[in-house]
GROMACS .gro file of N, CA, C and O in nm:
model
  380
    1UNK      N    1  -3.789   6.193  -0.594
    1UNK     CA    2  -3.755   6.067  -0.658
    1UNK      C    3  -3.608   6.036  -0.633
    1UNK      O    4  -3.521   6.122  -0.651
    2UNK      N    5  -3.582   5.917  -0.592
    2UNK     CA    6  -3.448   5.927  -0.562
    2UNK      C    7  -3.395   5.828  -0.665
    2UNK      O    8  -3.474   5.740  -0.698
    3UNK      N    9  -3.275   5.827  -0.722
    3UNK     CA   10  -3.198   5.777  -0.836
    3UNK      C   11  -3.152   5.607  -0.778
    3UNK      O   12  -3.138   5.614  -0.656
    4UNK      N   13  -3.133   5.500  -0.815
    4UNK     CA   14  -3.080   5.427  -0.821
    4UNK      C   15  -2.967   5.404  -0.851
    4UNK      O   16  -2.955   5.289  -0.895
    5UNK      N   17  -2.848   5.478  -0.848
    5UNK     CA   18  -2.760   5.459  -0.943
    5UNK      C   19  -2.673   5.333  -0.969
    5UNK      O   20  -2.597   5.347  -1.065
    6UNK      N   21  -2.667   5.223  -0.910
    6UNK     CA   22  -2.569   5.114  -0.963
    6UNK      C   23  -2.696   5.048  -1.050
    6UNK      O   24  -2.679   4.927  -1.069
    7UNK      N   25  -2.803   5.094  -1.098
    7UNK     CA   26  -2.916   5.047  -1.221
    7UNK      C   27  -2.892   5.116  -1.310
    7UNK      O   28  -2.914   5.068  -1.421
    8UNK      N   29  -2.841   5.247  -1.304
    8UNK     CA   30  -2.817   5.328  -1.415
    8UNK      C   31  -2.697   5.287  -1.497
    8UNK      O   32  -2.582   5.272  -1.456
    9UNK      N   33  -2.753   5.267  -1.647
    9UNK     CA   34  -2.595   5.201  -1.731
    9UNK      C   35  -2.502   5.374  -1.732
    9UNK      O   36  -2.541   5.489  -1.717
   10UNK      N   37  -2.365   5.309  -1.760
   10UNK     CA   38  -2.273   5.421  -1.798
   10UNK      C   39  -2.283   5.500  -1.905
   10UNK      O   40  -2.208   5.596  -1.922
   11UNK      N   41  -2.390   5.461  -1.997
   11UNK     CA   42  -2.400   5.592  -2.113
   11UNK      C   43  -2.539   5.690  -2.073
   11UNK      O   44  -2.563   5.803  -2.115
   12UNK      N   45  -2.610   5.618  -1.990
   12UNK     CA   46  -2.714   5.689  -1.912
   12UNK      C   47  -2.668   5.833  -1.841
   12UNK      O   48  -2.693   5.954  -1.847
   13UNK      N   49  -2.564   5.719  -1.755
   13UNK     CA   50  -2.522   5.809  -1.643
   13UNK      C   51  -2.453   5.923  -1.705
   13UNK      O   52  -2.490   6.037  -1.673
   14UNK      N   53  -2.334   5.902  -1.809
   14UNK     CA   54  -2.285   6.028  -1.893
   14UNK      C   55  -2.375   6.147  -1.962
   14UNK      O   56  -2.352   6.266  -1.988
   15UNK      N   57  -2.488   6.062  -1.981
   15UNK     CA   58  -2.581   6.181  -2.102
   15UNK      C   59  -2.656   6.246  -1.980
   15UNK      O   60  -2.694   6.359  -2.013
   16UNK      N   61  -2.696   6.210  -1.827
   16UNK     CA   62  -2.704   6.270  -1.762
   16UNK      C   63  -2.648   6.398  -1.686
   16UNK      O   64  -2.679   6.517  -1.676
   17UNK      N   65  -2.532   6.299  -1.631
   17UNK     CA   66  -2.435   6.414  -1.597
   17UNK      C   67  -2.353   6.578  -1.721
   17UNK      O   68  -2.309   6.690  -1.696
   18UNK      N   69  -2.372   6.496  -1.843
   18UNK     CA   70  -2.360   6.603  -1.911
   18UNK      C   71  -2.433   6.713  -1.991
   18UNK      O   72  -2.398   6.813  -2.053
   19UNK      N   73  -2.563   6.644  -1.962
   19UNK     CA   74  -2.663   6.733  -1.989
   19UNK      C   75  -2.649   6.861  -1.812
   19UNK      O   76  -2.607   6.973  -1.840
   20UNK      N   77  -2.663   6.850  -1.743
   20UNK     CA   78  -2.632   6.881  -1.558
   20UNK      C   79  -2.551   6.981  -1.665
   20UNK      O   80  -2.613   7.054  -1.742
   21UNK      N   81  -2.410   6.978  -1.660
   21UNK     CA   82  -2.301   7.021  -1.676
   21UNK      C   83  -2.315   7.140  -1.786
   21UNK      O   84  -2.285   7.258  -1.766
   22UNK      N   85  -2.362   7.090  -1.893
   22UNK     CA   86  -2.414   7.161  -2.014
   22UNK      C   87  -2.515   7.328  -1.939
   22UNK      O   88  -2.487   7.442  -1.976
   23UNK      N   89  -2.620   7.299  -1.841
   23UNK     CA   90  -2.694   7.380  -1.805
   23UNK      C   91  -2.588   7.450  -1.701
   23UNK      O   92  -2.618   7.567  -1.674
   24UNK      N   93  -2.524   7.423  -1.668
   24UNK     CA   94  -2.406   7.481  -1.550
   24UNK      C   95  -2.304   7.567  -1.588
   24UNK      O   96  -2.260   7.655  -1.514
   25UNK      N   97  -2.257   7.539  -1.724
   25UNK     CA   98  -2.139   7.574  -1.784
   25UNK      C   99  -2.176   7.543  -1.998
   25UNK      O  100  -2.129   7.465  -2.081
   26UNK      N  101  -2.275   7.647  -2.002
   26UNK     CA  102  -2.333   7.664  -2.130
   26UNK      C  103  -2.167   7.649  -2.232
   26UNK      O  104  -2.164   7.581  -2.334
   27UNK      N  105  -2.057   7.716  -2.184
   27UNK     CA  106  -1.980   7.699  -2.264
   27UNK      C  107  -1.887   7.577  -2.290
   27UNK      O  108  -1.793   7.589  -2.368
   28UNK      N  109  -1.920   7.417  -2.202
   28UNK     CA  110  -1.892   7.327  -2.216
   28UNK      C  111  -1.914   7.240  -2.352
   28UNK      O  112  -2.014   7.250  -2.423
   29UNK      N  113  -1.786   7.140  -2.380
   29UNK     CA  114  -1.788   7.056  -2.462
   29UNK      C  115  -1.805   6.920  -2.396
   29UNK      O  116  -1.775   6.903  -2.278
   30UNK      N  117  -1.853   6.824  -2.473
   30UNK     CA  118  -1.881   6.695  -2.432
   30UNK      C  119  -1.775   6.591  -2.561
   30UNK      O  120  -1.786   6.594  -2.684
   31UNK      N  121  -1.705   6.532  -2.501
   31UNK     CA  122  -1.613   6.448  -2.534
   31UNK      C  123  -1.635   6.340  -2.565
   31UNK      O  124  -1.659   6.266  -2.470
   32UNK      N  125  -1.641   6.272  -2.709
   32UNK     CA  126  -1.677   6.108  -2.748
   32UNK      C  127  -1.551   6.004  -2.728
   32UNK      O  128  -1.456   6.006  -2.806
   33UNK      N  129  -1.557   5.947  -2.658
   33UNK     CA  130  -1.438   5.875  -2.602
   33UNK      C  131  -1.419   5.765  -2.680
   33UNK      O  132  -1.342   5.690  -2.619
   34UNK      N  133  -1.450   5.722  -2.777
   34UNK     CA  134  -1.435   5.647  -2.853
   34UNK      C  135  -1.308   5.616  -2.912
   34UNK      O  136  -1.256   5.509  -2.944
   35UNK      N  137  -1.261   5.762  -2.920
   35UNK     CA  138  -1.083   5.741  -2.976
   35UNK      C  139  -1.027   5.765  -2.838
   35UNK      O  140  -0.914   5.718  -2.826
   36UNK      N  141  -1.077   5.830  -2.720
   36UNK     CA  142  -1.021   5.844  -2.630
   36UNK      C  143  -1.034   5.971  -2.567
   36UNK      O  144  -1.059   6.070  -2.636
   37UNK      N  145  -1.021   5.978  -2.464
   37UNK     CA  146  -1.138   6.147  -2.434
   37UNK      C  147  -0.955   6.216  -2.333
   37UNK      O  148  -0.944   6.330  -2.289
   38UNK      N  149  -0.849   6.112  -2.324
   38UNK     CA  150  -0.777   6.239  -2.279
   38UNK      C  151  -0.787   6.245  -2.153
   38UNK      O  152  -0.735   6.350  -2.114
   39UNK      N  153  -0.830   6.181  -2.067
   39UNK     CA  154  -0.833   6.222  -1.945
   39UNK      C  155  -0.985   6.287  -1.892
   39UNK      O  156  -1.019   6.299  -1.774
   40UNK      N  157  -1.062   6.323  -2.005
   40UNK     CA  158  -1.178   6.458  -2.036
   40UNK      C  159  -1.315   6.380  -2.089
   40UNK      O  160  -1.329   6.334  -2.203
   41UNK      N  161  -1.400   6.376  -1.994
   41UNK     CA  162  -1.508   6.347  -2.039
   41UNK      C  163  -1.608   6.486  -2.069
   41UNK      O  164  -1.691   6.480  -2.160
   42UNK      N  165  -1.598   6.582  -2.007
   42UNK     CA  166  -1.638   6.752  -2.054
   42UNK      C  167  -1.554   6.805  -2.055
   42UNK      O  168  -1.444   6.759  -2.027
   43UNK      N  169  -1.578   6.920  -2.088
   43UNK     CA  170  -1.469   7.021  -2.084
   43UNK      C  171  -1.529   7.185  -2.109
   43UNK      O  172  -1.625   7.197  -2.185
   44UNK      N  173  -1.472   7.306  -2.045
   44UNK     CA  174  -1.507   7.397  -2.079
   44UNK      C  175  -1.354   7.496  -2.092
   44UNK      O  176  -1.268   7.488  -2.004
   45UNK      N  177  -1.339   7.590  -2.220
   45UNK     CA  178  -1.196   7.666  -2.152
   45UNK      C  179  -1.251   7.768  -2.035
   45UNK      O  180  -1.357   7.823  -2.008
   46UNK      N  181  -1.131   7.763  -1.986
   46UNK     CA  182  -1.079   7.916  -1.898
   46UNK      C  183  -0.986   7.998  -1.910
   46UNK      O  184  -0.924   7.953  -2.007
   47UNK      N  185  -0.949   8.063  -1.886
   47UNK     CA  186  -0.888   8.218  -1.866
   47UNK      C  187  -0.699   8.161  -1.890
   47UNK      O  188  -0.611   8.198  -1.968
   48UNK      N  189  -0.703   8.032  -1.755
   48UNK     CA  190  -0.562   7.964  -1.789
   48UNK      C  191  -0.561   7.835  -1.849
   48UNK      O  192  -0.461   7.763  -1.851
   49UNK      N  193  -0.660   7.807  -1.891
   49UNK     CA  194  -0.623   7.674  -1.956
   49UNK      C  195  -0.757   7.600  -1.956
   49UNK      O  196  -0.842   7.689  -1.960
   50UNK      N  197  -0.830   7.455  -1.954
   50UNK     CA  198  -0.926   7.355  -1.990
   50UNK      C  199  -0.983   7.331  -1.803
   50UNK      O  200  -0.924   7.310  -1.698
   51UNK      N  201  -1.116   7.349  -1.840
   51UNK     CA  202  -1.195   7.313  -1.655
   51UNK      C  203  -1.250   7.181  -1.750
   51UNK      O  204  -1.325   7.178  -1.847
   52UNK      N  205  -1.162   7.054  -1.663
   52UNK     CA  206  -1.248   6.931  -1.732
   52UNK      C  207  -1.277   6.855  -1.614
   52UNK      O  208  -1.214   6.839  -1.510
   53UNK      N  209  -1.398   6.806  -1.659
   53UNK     CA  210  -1.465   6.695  -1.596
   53UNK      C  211  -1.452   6.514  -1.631
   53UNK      O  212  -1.469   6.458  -1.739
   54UNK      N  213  -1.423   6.466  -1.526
   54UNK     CA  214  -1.415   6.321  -1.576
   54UNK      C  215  -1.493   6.235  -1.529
   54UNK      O  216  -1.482   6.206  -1.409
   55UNK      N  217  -1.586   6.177  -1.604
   55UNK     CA  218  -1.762   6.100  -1.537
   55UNK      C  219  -1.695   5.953  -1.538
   55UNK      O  220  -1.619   5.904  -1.622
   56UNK      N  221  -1.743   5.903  -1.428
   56UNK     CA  222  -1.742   5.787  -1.396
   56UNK      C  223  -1.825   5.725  -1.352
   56UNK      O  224  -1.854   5.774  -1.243
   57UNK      N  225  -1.879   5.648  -1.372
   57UNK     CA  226  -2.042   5.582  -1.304
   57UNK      C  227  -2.000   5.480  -1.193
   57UNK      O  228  -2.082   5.392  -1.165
   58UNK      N  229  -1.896   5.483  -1.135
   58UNK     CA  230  -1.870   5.359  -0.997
   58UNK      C  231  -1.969   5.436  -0.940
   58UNK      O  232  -2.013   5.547  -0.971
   59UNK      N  233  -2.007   5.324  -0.813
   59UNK     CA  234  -2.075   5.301  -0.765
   59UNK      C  235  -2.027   5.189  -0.649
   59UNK      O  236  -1.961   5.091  -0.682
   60UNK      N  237  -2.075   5.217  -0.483
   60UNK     CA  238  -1.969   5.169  -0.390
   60UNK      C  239  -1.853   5.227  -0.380
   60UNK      O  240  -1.826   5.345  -0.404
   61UNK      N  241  -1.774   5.134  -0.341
   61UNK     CA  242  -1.620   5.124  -0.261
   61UNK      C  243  -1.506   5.132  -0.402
   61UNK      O  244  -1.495   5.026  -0.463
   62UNK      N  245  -1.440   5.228  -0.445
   62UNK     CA  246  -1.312   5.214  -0.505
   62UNK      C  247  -1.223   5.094  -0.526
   62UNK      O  248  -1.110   5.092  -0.479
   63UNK      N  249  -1.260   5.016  -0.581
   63UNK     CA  250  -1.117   4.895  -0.563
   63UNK      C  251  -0.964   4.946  -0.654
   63UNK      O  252  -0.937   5.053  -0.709
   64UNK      N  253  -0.905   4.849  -0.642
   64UNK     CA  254  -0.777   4.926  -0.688
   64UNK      C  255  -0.766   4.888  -0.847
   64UNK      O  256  -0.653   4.904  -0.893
   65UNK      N  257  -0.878   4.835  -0.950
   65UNK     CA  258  -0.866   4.879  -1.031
   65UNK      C  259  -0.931   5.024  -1.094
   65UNK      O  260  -0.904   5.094  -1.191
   66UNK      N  261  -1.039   5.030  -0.973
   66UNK     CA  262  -1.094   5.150  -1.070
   66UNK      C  263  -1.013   5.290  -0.986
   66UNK      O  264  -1.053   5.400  -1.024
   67UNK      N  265  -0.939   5.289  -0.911
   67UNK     CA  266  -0.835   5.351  -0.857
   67UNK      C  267  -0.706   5.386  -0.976
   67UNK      O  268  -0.644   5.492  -0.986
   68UNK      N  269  -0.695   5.290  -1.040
   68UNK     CA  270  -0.592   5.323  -1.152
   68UNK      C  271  -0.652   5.399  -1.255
   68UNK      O  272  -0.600   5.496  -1.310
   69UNK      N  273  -0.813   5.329  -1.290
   69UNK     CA  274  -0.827   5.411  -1.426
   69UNK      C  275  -0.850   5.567  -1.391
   69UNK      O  276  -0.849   5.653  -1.479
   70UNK      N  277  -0.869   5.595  -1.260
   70UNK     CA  278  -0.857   5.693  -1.212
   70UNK      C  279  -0.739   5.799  -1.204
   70UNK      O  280  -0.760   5.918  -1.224
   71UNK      N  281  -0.641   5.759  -1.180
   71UNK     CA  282  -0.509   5.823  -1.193
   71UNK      C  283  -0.507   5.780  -1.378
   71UNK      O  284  -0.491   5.885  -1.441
   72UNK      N  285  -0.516   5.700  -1.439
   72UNK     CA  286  -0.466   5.708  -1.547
   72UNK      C  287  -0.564   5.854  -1.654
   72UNK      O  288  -0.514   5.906  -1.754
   73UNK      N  289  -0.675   5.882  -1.608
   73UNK     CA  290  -0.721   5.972  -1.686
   73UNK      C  291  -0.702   6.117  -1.587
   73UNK      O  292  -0.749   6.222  -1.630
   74UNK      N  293  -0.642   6.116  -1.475
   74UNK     CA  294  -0.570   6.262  -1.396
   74UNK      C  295  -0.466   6.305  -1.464
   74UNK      O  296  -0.432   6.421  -1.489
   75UNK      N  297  -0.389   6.144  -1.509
   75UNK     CA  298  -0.242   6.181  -1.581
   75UNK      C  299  -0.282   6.262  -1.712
   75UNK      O  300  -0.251   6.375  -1.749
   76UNK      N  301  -0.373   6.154  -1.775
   76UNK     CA  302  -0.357   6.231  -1.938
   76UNK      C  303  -0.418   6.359  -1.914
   76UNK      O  304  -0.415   6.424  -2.018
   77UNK      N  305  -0.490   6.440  -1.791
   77UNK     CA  306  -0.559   6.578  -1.787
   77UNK      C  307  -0.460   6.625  -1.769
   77UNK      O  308  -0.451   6.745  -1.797
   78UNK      N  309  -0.372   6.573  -1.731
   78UNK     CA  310  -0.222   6.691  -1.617
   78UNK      C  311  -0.153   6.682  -1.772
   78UNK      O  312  -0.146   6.800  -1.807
   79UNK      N  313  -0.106   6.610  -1.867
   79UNK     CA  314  -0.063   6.649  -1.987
   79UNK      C  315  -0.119   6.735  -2.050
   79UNK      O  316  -0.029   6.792  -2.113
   80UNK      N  317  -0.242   6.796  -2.081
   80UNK     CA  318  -0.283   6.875  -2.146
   80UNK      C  319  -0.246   7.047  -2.068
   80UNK      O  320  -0.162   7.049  -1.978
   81UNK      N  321  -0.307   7.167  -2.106
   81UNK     CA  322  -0.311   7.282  -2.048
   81UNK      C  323  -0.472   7.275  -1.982
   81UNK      O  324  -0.579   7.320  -2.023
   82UNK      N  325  -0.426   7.183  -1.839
   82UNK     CA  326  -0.569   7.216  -1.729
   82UNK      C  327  -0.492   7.324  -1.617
   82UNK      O  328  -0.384   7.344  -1.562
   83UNK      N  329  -0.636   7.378  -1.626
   83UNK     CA  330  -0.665   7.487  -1.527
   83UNK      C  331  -0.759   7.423  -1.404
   83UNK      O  332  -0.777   7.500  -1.310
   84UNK      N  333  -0.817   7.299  -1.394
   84UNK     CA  334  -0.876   7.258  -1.291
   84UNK      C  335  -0.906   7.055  -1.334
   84UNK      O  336  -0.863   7.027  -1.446
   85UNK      N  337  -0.953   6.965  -1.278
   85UNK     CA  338  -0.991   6.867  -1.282
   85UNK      C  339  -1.089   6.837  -1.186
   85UNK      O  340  -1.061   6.844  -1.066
   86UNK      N  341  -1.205   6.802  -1.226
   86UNK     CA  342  -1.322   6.742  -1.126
   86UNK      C  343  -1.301   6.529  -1.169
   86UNK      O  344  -1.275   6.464  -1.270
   87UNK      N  345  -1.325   6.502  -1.049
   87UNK     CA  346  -1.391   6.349  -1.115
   87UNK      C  347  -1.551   6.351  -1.007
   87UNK      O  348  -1.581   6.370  -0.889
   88UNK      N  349  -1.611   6.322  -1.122
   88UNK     CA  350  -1.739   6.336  -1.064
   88UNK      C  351  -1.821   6.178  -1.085
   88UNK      O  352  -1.859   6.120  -1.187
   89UNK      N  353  -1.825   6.155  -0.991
   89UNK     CA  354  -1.914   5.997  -0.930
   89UNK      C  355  -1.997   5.977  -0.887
   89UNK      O  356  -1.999   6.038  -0.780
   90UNK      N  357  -2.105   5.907  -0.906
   90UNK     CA  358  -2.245   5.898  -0.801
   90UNK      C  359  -2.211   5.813  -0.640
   90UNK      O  360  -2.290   5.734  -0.589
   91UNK      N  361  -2.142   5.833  -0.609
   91UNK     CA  362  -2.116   5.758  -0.450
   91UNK      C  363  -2.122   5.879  -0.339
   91UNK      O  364  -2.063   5.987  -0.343
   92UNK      N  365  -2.215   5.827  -0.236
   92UNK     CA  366  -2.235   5.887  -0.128
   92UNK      C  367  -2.148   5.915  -0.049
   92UNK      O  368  -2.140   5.842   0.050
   93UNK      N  369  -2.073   6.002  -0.059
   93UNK     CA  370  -1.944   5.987   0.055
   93UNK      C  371  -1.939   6.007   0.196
   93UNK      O  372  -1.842   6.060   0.249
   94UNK      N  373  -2.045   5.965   0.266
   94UNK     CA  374  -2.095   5.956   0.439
   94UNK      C  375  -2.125   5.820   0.425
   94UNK      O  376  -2.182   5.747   0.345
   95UNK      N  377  -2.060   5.813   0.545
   95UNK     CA  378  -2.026   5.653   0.663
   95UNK      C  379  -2.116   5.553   0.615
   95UNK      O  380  -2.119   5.442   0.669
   0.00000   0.00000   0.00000
């Protein structure tokens, strides 16, 4: 079955990807962004510091706004004590 993803809404796509994540990394937290997730849409600790994940549901080509909200939630991860940053997206990245 193959996914559609620019049909999939963004709270879909999150409860997806963090359910994925959840079975991957049992010791993960899931982040309500409501007040603001920090840069962190999951998160699990490590040894030196927070392995967080940041879900984004784009879909296509990057434009240069979703390019910023991009750096703007790298920044608020690089403020905290991270030990790694993923941004994880449904886009095919071949030609």
């Amino acid at each position: 079955m193959q996914i559609v993803w620019d049909k999939v809404s963004r709270e879909t796509y999150d409860n997806m990807v963090s359910v994925l994540l959840s079975r991957t990394h049992p010791s993960s937290r899931r982040v309500d962004g409501a007040g603001g997730d920090e840069g962190r849409d999951v998160y699990f600790e490590g040894p030196s510091g927070e392995s967080i994940f940041q879900l984004k549901s784009f879909t296509g080509r990057l434009s240069s706004s979703r390019k910023a909200q991009i750096r703007r939630s790298l920044k608020r991860a690089a403020q905290r004590r991270t030990e790694r940053w993923w941004l994880v997206v449904p886009i095919d990245p071949t030609p």
